[in-house]
Coordinates of C-alpha atoms and ligand atoms in Angstrom, one line a residue:
X130 CA -32.5 4.3 13.3
X131 CA -35.8 2.2 12.4
X132 CA -36.9 5.3 11.0
X133 CA -33.8 6.6 9.1
X134 CA -34.0 3.0 7.7
X135 CA -37.1 3.7 6.4
X136 CA -36.3 6.9 5.0
X137 CA -33.4 6.0 3.0
X138 CA -35.0 2.2 1.7
X139 CA -34.9 1.5 -1.7
X140 CA -36.4 -1.9 -3.5
X141 CA -33.4 -2.8 -4.8
X142 CA -29.8 -2.3 -5.2
X143 CA -28.0 -4.3 -8.3
X144 CA -24.2 -4.5 -8.0
X145 CA -22.1 -5.0 -11.2
X146 CA -19.6 -7.5 -10.3
X147 CA -19.5 -9.8 -13.8
X148 CA -16.8 -8.1 -15.6
X149 CA -13.4 -10.3 -16.4
X150 CA -10.9 -7.1 -15.2
X151 CA -8.2 -8.2 -17.2
X152 CA -6.2 -5.8 -16.7
X153 CA -5.6 -7.1 -13.2
X154 CA -3.7 -9.9 -15.1
X155 CA -5.0 -12.1 -12.0
X156 CA -6.2 -15.7 -11.1
X157 CA -8.5 -13.5 -8.7
X158 CA -11.0 -12.3 -9.8
X159 CA -10.9 -8.5 -9.7
X160 CA -13.6 -7.6 -7.4
X161 CA -12.0 -10.1 -4.7
X162 CA -9.0 -8.6 -4.7
X163 CA -8.8 -6.6 -1.1
X164 CA -8.6 -2.8 -0.6
X165 CA -8.4 -1.8 3.2
X166 CA -8.8 -5.4 4.0
X167 CA -11.7 -6.3 2.5
X168 CA -12.8 -7.9 -0.8
X169 CA -13.7 -4.7 -3.3
X170 CA -17.6 -6.6 -3.7
X171 CA -17.6 -6.7 0.4
X172 CA -17.0 -3.0 0.3
X173 CA -19.5 -2.6 -2.3
X174 CA -22.4 -4.5 -0.2
X175 CA -21.8 -2.9 3.3
X176 CA -22.2 0.8 1.7
X177 CA -25.3 -0.4 -0.6
X178 CA -26.7 -2.0 3.0
X179 CA -26.6 1.5 4.4
X180 CA -29.8 1.8 2.1
X181 CA -31.6 -1.5 3.4
X182 CA -32.7 -2.4 0.5
X183 CA -35.5 -4.8 -0.3
X184 CA -33.4 -6.6 -2.0
X185 CA -29.4 -6.5 -2.7
X186 CA -28.3 -8.4 -5.8
X187 CA -25.3 -8.7 -6.8
X188 CA -24.4 -10.1 -10.5
X189 CA -21.4 -12.4 -11.4
X190 CA -20.1 -13.9 -14.6
X191 CA -16.5 -14.0 -15.1
X192 CA -15.0 -16.8 -12.5
X193 CA -18.3 -16.7 -10.8
X194 CA -17.9 -20.2 -8.8
X195 CA -15.2 -17.9 -6.7
X196 CA -17.0 -14.9 -6.4
X197 CA -20.2 -17.0 -5.4
X198 CA -18.6 -18.8 -2.8
X199 CA -16.9 -15.7 -1.1
X200 CA -20.5 -13.9 -1.4
X201 CA -22.3 -17.2 0.3
X202 CA -19.3 -16.6 3.7
X203 CA -19.6 -12.5 3.9
X204 CA -23.2 -11.7 2.8
X205 CA -25.1 -14.3 2.9
X206 CA -28.4 -11.9 2.1
X207 CA -27.5 -10.9 -1.0
X208 CA -29.0 -12.9 -4.2
X209 CA -26.9 -14.0 -6.5
X210 CA -27.6 -13.4 -10.4
X211 CA -25.7 -14.7 -13.2
X212 CA -24.5 -12.7 -16.5
X213 CA -23.7 -15.6 -18.7
X214 CA -21.7 -13.5 -20.9
X215 CA -20.1 -10.1 -20.8
X216 CA -22.1 -8.7 -22.7
X217 CA -21.8 -5.3 -21.2
X218 CA -23.2 -3.1 -18.3
X219 CA -26.9 -2.9 -19.9
X220 CA -26.9 -7.0 -20.3
X221 CA -25.7 -7.2 -16.5
X222 CA -28.3 -5.5 -15.2
X223 CA -30.6 -6.9 -17.5
X224 CA -29.1 -10.1 -15.7
X225 CA -29.8 -8.2 -12.2
X226 CA -33.2 -7.6 -13.2
X227 CA -33.8 -11.1 -14.2
X228 CA -33.5 -12.0 -10.7
X229 CA -35.9 -9.5 -9.1
X230 CA -39.5 -10.5 -10.8
X231 CA -42.0 -7.8 -10.7
X232 CA -40.5 -5.2 -8.7
X233 CA -41.3 -1.3 -8.3
X234 CA -39.9 1.5 -7.0
X235 CA -36.2 2.2 -7.0
X236 CA -33.8 0.4 -8.0
X237 CA -30.1 1.8 -7.2
X238 CA -27.6 0.0 -9.8
X239 CA -23.8 0.1 -8.4
X240 CA -20.3 -1.5 -9.2
X241 CA -18.5 -4.2 -7.4
X242 CA -15.2 -1.8 -8.2
X243 CA -15.6 1.1 -6.4
X244 CA -14.1 0.7 -3.1
X245 CA -14.0 4.4 -1.9
X246 CA -17.9 5.1 -2.3
X247 CA -19.4 6.0 0.9
X248 CA -22.8 4.9 2.3
X249 CA -23.7 8.7 2.8
X250 CA -23.5 9.6 -1.1
X251 CA -26.0 6.9 -2.1
X252 CA -28.1 8.4 0.9
X253 CA -27.9 11.6 -0.6
X254 CA -28.0 10.2 -4.2
X255 CA -31.3 8.9 -3.2
X256 CA -32.6 12.1 -2.0
X257 CA -31.7 13.9 -4.7
X258 CA -33.5 11.7 -6.8
X259 CA -36.6 12.1 -4.8
X260 CA -36.4 15.7 -5.1
X261 CA -35.9 16.0 -8.5
X262 CA -38.8 14.1 -9.2
X263 CA -36.6 12.1 -11.8
X264 CA -37.2 9.0 -13.3
X265 CA -33.3 8.3 -13.7
X266 CA -30.5 10.1 -11.3
X267 CA -27.1 9.4 -12.4
X268 CA -24.0 10.2 -9.7
X269 CA -21.3 12.2 -11.6
X270 CA -18.7 14.3 -11.1
X271 CA -16.4 17.0 -12.6
X272 CA -12.6 15.4 -12.9
X273 CA -10.1 17.0 -13.5
X274 CA -9.3 14.0 -16.6
X275 CA -11.7 12.4 -18.1
X276 CA -10.2 10.0 -20.1
X277 CA -11.8 6.8 -20.2
X278 CA -15.6 7.7 -18.5
X279 CA -18.4 8.3 -20.0
X280 CA -19.2 11.9 -20.7
X281 CA -23.1 13.6 -19.5
X282 CA -24.3 15.3 -22.0
X283 CA -26.6 17.9 -20.3
X284 CA -30.3 19.7 -21.7
X285 CA -30.4 22.0 -19.6
X286 CA -30.8 21.1 -16.0
X287 CA -31.4 17.6 -16.8
X288 CA -29.2 14.9 -18.7
X289 CA -29.8 14.5 -22.3
X290 CA -27.4 10.4 -22.6
X291 CA -24.2 9.6 -22.1
X292 CA -21.8 9.4 -24.3
X293 CA -18.6 6.7 -24.1
X294 CA -15.0 7.5 -24.5
X295 CA -14.8 5.3 -27.4
X296 CA -17.9 6.9 -29.7
X297 CA -17.6 10.6 -28.5
X298 CA -16.9 13.3 -30.4
X299 CA -14.4 15.9 -30.3
X300 CA -16.4 18.1 -28.5
X301 CA -17.4 15.8 -26.3
X302 CA -14.2 14.6 -25.3
X303 CA -14.0 18.0 -24.2
X304 CA -16.6 17.7 -21.5
X305 CA -15.3 17.2 -17.8
X306 CA -18.6 15.9 -15.8
X307 CA -18.1 12.3 -15.5
X308 CA -20.5 9.4 -15.6
X309 CA -19.3 7.5 -12.4
X310 CA -21.8 4.5 -13.1
X311 CA -23.8 4.7 -10.5
X312 CA -27.5 5.6 -10.7
X313 CA -31.0 5.4 -9.2
X314 CA -33.4 4.1 -11.4
X315 CA -37.4 4.1 -11.5
X316 CA -37.9 0.4 -11.7
X317 CA -40.3 0.5 -15.0
X318 CA -37.8 2.8 -16.5
X319 CA -34.7 0.6 -16.5
X320 CA -37.0 -2.1 -17.4
X321 CA -38.5 -0.5 -20.9
X322 CA -35.0 1.2 -21.3
X323 CA -32.9 -2.4 -21.0
X324 CA -35.8 -3.6 -23.3
X325 CA -35.0 -1.1 -26.2
X326 CA -31.1 -1.6 -26.2
X327 CA -29.4 -2.4 -29.1
X328 CA -25.2 -2.9 -29.0
X329 CA -24.6 -0.4 -32.0
X330 CA -21.4 1.6 -30.6
X331 CA -17.8 1.1 -30.6
X332 CA -17.0 -1.6 -28.3
X333 CA -20.3 -3.8 -29.9
X334 CA -21.6 -4.2 -26.4
X335 CA -25.1 -3.2 -24.8
X336 CA -24.9 -0.2 -22.6
X337 CA -26.8 0.8 -19.6
X338 CA -26.0 4.3 -20.1
X339 CA -28.4 4.0 -22.9
X340 CA -31.4 3.9 -20.9
X341 CA -30.5 7.6 -19.7
X342 CA -31.0 8.7 -23.6
X343 CA -33.9 6.7 -24.0
X344 CA -35.9 7.8 -20.8
X345 CA -34.8 11.2 -21.6
X346 CA -36.4 11.0 -25.5
X347 CA -39.6 9.5 -23.9
X348 CA -39.9 12.7 -21.9
X349 CA -38.8 11.1 -19.0
X350 CA -37.0 13.8 -16.1
X351 CA -32.8 13.0 -15.9
X352 CA -30.6 14.5 -13.1
X353 CA -27.3 13.8 -12.5
X354 CA -25.9 14.6 -8.5
X355 CA -22.7 16.4 -8.7
X356 CA -20.7 14.7 -6.4
X357 CA -17.9 16.4 -5.2
X358 CA -15.7 14.6 -3.6
X359 CA -15.0 12.8 -6.9
X360 CA -12.0 10.4 -5.9
X361 CA -15.0 7.9 -4.1
X362 CA -16.3 7.3 -7.7
X363 CA -12.9 6.1 -8.9
X364 CA -12.8 2.7 -9.8
X365 CA -10.2 -0.1 -9.7
X366 CA -9.2 -1.6 -13.2
X367 CA -5.2 -2.5 -12.9
X368 CA -3.3 -3.1 -10.1
X369 CA -2.0 0.6 -9.9
X370 CA -5.1 2.0 -9.4
X371 CA -5.8 -0.9 -6.2
X372 CA -3.1 0.5 -4.6
X373 CA -3.9 4.0 -5.5
X374 CA -7.4 3.5 -3.8
X375 CA -6.3 1.5 -1.1
X376 CA -3.7 4.4 -0.2
X377 CA -6.7 7.0 -0.3
X378 CA -8.7 4.8 1.6
X379 CA -6.2 4.6 4.5
X380 CA -5.2 8.1 4.2
X381 CA -9.4 8.6 4.9
X382 CA -9.7 6.0 7.6
X383 CA -6.4 7.3 9.8
X384 CA -7.6 11.0 8.8
X385 CA -10.9 9.9 10.7
X386 CA -9.2 8.8 13.7
X387 CA -6.8 11.5 14.1
X388 CA -10.1 13.7 14.1
X389 CA -10.8 11.1 16.8
X390 CA -7.8 12.5 19.5
X391 CA -5.7 9.6 17.8
X392 CA -1.7 10.6 17.0
X393 CA 0.0 9.6 13.6
X394 CA 3.7 10.1 13.3
X395 CA 3.8 8.7 9.7
X396 CA 0.3 8.5 8.0
X397 CA 1.9 7.1 5.1
X398 CA 3.4 3.8 6.6
X399 CA 0.6 3.4 8.8
X400 CA -2.2 1.2 8.2
X401 CA -5.2 1.0 9.5
X402 CA -8.1 -0.8 8.5
X403 CA -11.6 -0.5 8.0
X404 CA -12.7 -2.6 11.0
X405 CA -10.5 -1.3 13.7
X406 CA -11.0 1.0 16.8
X407 CA -8.8 3.0 18.7
X408 CA -9.5 5.1 21.5
X409 CA -8.2 8.4 22.2
X410 CA -4.8 9.0 22.8
X411 CA -3.3 6.0 21.2
X412 CA 0.1 6.7 19.3
X413 CA 0.5 5.0 16.3
X414 CA 4.5 4.7 15.2
X415 CA 5.8 4.2 11.6
X416 CA 5.6 0.9 10.0
X417 CA 2.3 -0.1 12.4
X418 CA -0.2 -2.1 10.5
X419 CA -3.5 -2.9 12.6
X420 CA -5.9 -5.4 10.8
X421 CA -9.2 -7.1 11.4
X422 CA -10.8 -6.2 14.6
X423 CA -8.2 -5.0 16.3
X424 CA -8.6 -2.2 19.2
X425 CA -6.8 -0.3 21.4
X426 CA -7.7 1.2 24.1
X427 CA -6.9 4.7 25.6
X428 CA -2.7 6.0 26.1
X429 CA -1.7 3.2 24.6
X430 CA 1.5 3.5 22.2
X431 CA 1.8 1.5 19.0
X432 CA 5.5 0.6 16.9
X433 CA 7.1 1.1 15.3
X434 CA 7.1 -1.9 13.2
X435 CA 4.1 -3.7 14.8
X436 CA 1.9 -5.7 12.7
X437 CA -1.3 -6.5 14.5
X438 CA -4.6 -8.5 13.6
X439 CA -7.3 -9.2 15.6
X440 CA -5.6 -8.1 19.0
X441 CA -7.0 -6.4 21.5
X442 CA -4.5 -3.9 23.3
X443 CA -5.3 -2.7 26.7
X444 CA -4.9 0.9 27.8
X445 CA -1.6 2.5 28.2
X446 CA 0.1 -1.0 26.5
X447 CA 3.3 0.0 25.0
X448 CA 3.6 -2.6 22.1
X449 CA 7.4 -2.2 20.1
X450 CA 8.6 -4.0 17.0
X451 CA 5.7 -6.7 17.5
X452 CA 3.7 -9.5 15.3
X453 CA 0.6 -10.6 17.1
X454 CA -2.7 -12.1 16.0
X455 CA -5.6 -12.5 18.0
X456 CA -4.0 -12.2 21.2
X457 CA -4.9 -9.9 24.4
X458 CA -2.6 -7.6 25.8
X459 CA -3.6 -5.8 29.2
X460 CA -3.8 -2.8 30.6
X461 CA -0.1 -1.0 30.7
X462 CA 1.5 -4.3 29.7
X463 CA 4.6 -4.2 27.5
X464 CA 5.5 -5.7 25.0
X465 CA 8.7 -6.3 22.7
X466 CA 10.7 -5.7 20.7
X467 CA 11.2 -8.4 18.9
X468 CA 7.9 -10.1 20.2
X469 CA 6.2 -12.8 18.3
X470 CA 2.3 -13.4 19.8
X471 CA 0.1 -15.9 18.1
X472 CA -3.7 -16.9 18.9
X473 CA -4.6 -17.4 22.3
X474 CA -2.3 -15.0 23.7
X475 CA -3.4 -13.7 26.6
X476 CA -1.4 -10.6 28.2
X477 CA -2.3 -9.6 32.1
X478 CA -2.2 -5.9 33.8
X479 CA 1.3 -4.2 33.7
X480 CA 2.9 -7.9 32.8
X481 CA 5.5 -7.7 30.2
X482 CA 7.1 -9.7 26.9
X483 CA 10.1 -8.8 26.0
X484 CA 12.6 -9.5 23.2
X485 CA 12.7 -13.0 20.9
X486 CA 9.7 -14.4 22.9
X487 CA 7.0 -16.4 21.3
X488 CA 3.5 -17.2 22.9
X489 CA 0.9 -19.7 21.8
X490 CA -2.1 -20.4 23.8
X491 CA -0.5 -18.6 26.8
X492 CA -1.7 -16.8 29.7
X493 CA 0.5 -14.7 31.3
X494 CA -0.8 -13.4 34.9
X495 CA -0.4 -9.5 35.7
X496 CA 2.6 -7.9 36.2
X497 CA 4.3 -11.3 35.0
X498 CA 7.4 -11.1 33.5
X499 CA 8.6 -13.0 30.3
X500 CA 11.3 -11.2 29.5
X501 CA 14.0 -12.3 27.2
X502 CA 14.4 -15.6 24.1
X503 CA 11.4 -17.6 25.5
X504 CA 8.8 -20.0 23.8
X505 CA 6.0 -20.1 25.9
X506 CA 3.5 -22.5 23.9
X507 CA 0.4 -24.1 26.1
X508 CA 1.4 -22.1 29.4
X509 CA 0.0 -20.6 32.3
X510 CA 2.0 -18.4 34.1
X511 CA 0.9 -17.2 37.5
X512 CA 0.8 -13.2 38.6
X513 CA 4.1 -11.5 39.2
X514 CA 6.1 -15.1 38.3
X515 CA 9.5 -14.4 36.3
X516 CA 10.3 -16.6 33.5
X517 CA 14.2 -16.6 32.9
X518 CA 16.0 -15.9 29.7
X519 CA 15.7 -18.5 27.5
X520 CA 13.2 -20.7 28.6
X521 CA 11.1 -23.2 26.3
X522 CA 8.1 -24.5 27.2
X523 CA 8.4 -28.2 25.7
X524 CA 4.7 -28.7 24.9
X525 CA 4.7 -31.0 22.5
X526 CA 6.0 -34.5 22.1
X527 CA 5.7 -35.3 18.6
X528 CA 2.1 -36.4 18.7
X529 CA 0.3 -34.3 21.3
X530 CA 0.4 -30.6 22.6
X531 CA 0.0 -30.5 26.5
X532 CA -0.3 -27.5 28.5
X533 CA 2.3 -26.6 31.6
X534 CA 1.6 -23.8 34.5
X535 CA 3.5 -22.0 37.1
X536 CA 1.7 -21.0 39.9
X537 CA 1.9 -17.2 41.2
X538 CA 5.2 -15.2 42.0
X539 CA 7.0 -18.2 41.1
X540 CA 10.5 -18.3 39.5
X541 CA 12.1 -20.0 36.7
X542 CA 15.5 -19.8 36.2
X543 CA 17.2 -19.3 32.8
X544 CA 17.8 -21.9 30.5
X545 CA 14.9 -24.0 31.6
X546 CA 13.4 -26.3 29.7
X547 CA 9.4 -27.2 31.3
X548 CA 8.3 -30.4 29.6
X549 CA 4.7 -30.5 29.4
X550 CA 2.3 -31.1 31.2
X551 CA 4.5 -30.2 34.2
X552 CA 2.9 -28.2 37.3
X553 CA 5.3 -25.4 39.0
X554 CA 3.4 -24.2 42.1
X555 CA 2.8 -21.1 43.4
X556 CA 6.2 -19.3 45.3
X557 CA 8.0 -21.8 44.1
X558 CA 11.9 -22.0 42.2
X559 CA 12.8 -23.4 39.1
X560 CA 17.1 -23.4 39.1
X561 CA 18.9 -22.1 35.9
X562 CA 19.4 -24.7 33.3
X563 CA 17.0 -27.5 34.7
X564 CA 14.7 -29.5 32.7
X565 CA 11.6 -30.1 34.7
X566 CA 9.7 -33.3 33.9
X567 CA 7.7 -33.5 37.5
X568 CA 5.8 -31.2 39.0
X569 CA 7.3 -28.8 41.7
X570 CA 5.7 -27.6 45.1
X571 CA 4.9 -24.6 47.0
X572 CA 8.0 -23.3 48.1
X573 CA 10.2 -26.0 46.8
X574 CA 13.4 -25.3 44.6
X575 CA 13.5 -27.8 41.4
X576 CA 17.4 -28.5 40.2
X577 CA 17.8 -30.7 37.7
X578 CA 21.0 -30.8 36.0
X579 CA 24.5 -32.6 36.1
X580 CA 26.6 -31.6 39.6
X581 CA 29.4 -29.6 38.1
X582 CA 33.2 -30.7 38.5
X583 CA 36.4 -28.4 37.8
X584 CA 39.2 -30.1 36.5
X585 CA 42.1 -28.7 37.6
X586 CA 45.4 -28.9 35.6
X587 CA 43.3 -29.5 32.2
X588 CA 44.0 -26.4 30.0
X589 CA 48.1 -27.3 31.1
X590 CA 47.6 -30.8 29.7
X591 CA 45.2 -30.7 27.2
X592 CA 45.8 -27.4 25.5
X593 CA 49.7 -26.9 26.4
X594 CA 51.4 -23.9 24.3
X595 CA 48.2 -21.8 24.0
X596 CA 47.5 -18.5 24.9
X597 CA 44.6 -20.2 27.6
X598 CA 47.6 -22.4 29.0
X599 CA 49.5 -19.2 29.3
X600 CA 46.4 -17.2 30.8
X601 CA 46.1 -19.9 33.3
X602 CA 49.9 -20.1 34.0
X603 CA 50.0 -16.2 34.3
X604 CA 46.7 -16.2 36.4
X605 CA 48.1 -18.9 39.0
X606 CA 51.7 -17.6 39.4
X607 CA 51.1 -15.4 42.2
X608 CA 49.2 -17.5 44.2
X609 CA 50.0 -21.3 44.0
X610 CA 52.9 -22.6 43.4
X611 CA 54.0 -24.0 39.7
X612 CA 53.3 -27.6 41.5
X613 CA 50.1 -27.7 42.3
X614 CA 48.8 -26.6 38.8
X615 CA 49.9 -29.7 37.2
X616 CA 48.7 -32.0 39.8
X617 CA 45.6 -33.2 38.0
X618 CA 43.1 -33.6 40.5
X619 CA 39.6 -33.4 40.4
X620 CA 37.4 -30.8 42.9
X621 CA 33.7 -31.1 43.2
X622 CA 31.1 -27.8 43.7
Ligands
UD1_163 C1 -19.0 2.1 -17.5 C2 -19.6 3.4 -17.6 C3 -19.1 4.3 -17.9 C4 -18.7 5.1 -16.9 C5 -17.8 4.4 -16.1 C6 -17.4 4.3 -14.7 C7 -21.5 2.2 -19.5 C8 -21.7 1.8 -20.6 N1 -20.6 2.6 -19.5 O1 -18.2 2.3 -18.5 O2 -20.4 5.8 -18.8 O3 -17.9 6.4 -17.0 O4 -18.0 2.7 -16.1 O5 -16.2 3.8 -14.0 O6 -21.9 1.1 -18.5 N2 -19.3 -5.1 -15.9 C9 -20.3 -6.2 -15.5 N3 -20.6 -7.2 -17.0 C10 -20.7 -6.6 -18.4 C11 -19.4 -5.2 -18.5 C12 -19.1 -5.0 -17.0 O7 -20.9 -6.9 -14.9 O8 -20.7 -7.4 -19.3 C13 -19.6 -4.9 -14.7 C14 -17.9 -4.4 -14.5 O9 -17.6 -5.8 -14.0 C15 -18.1 -3.1 -13.4 C16 -19.1 -2.7 -14.3 O10 -19.8 -3.5 -14.5 O11 -18.1 -3.6 -12.2 C17 -18.5 -1.7 -15.0 O12 -17.8 -1.7 -16.2 P1 -16.7 -1.8 -16.8 O13 -16.5 -2.6 -17.8 O14 -15.6 -1.4 -16.0 O15 -17.2 -0.3 -17.7 P2 -16.5 1.3 -18.3 O16 -16.1 0.9 -19.4 O17 -15.6 1.8 -16.8
CA164 CA1 -14.8 0.5 -15.3

């Protein structure tokens, strides 16, 4: 690995990220918009890191406070260079070079808005630059529609210059080989070319691309590496392109996982972010979104309509119509449909969380079941226990939150409220409908509810003439004498 790093190593990478991105129509700087869960500038940094540059410079300008703050968080190793005004790509790289005094060797220049660019492509570009003995090597592509891109004007094998759309003649506009905006420069050639830049063009900008004609005219060798997979070079200028690049990156991530043995029933509605890890024989059903550092074990099935954010799913688990975040789901566990697992949830092996159950900071033991309509917050449920339908772990008293525990192989009857903090021991029962405010010992049954009273004749007296009264009368007729029904005596349980 170290050897490989030494081979790829370049003096510096400069990532241009100072443009205004006006077509995004956003209060958020363009390079902070996310593709596959990461900001575009973070993706550009990941790709650049593959070259192990001695220095990695990001040129910021428009809304630079926001970009700088983000960079400090996600990539503290980068050097930030400031472009005061957006005078063009040439000016942006000038600002980048100002942060690299005395730099010699190879400088890779790329953009913060090309989210599909792969590390392998940069490595290959540097290799081509070295093999060709070039002063500059441009990453180019032959595209179906070159509109808007700078066109590569060839001089035999070499590149003579790059002409921008707005400066091109009709003949030049017919060229389909485009400039991706990604280059390797010899530092001296770049410095000289930048010093000579003039804004004598249709846009009145300092064009980085003019460094190419400057080098060529000075007799230096400028090559172009044509990238067959041209989608990698496509940038993001507006929201439509943001969605298109996002869909393409997702398509590529899914293709990778399918090649690794994952079944994806409907790639169009399945979203998997770059940091996710999937084992063989995982099945992803339609409407599934796997985000952050989620991992799924061998043989597990996720979906349909499930979102997992930073969730660890065990082998052969089944997660159906669920929203989960920062949770661990054990091997062979079953979750859903309609479960909501919040941070701090840990579900044991073969455990079951069912419909309309919400968990938070809840540790559910192996083989335990919380099958229906429960809030399980700040809770520990022991191995093999059963939590009845509608049970509430009342964890909050309006001021603080407290934890309640249920031991192993215990049984909490339906519609119980466990008022935290309470401890229900191993092998204990709670009767249905109980409100539990005190601990329950091993082997005990806790019952806490009003005794049942049945008031005879109540319907006949209080609801005379109704269908209910008639039904009662009919039900009583064959077995009970009539006077008895109207007696109005009470009986206990
Ligand atoms: C540029 C190239 C064009 C190429 C295209 C590929 C030039 C003159 N043209 O055109 O040949 O086909 O990229 O996408 O270089 N930026 C700054 N500061 C500035 C201006 C731009 O940092 O003052 C940054 C932008 O944020 C962006 C990148 O540079 O990340 C490219 O800028 P953009 O304006 O999109 O260049 P294009 O006109 O697309
Ligand atoms: Ca662009």
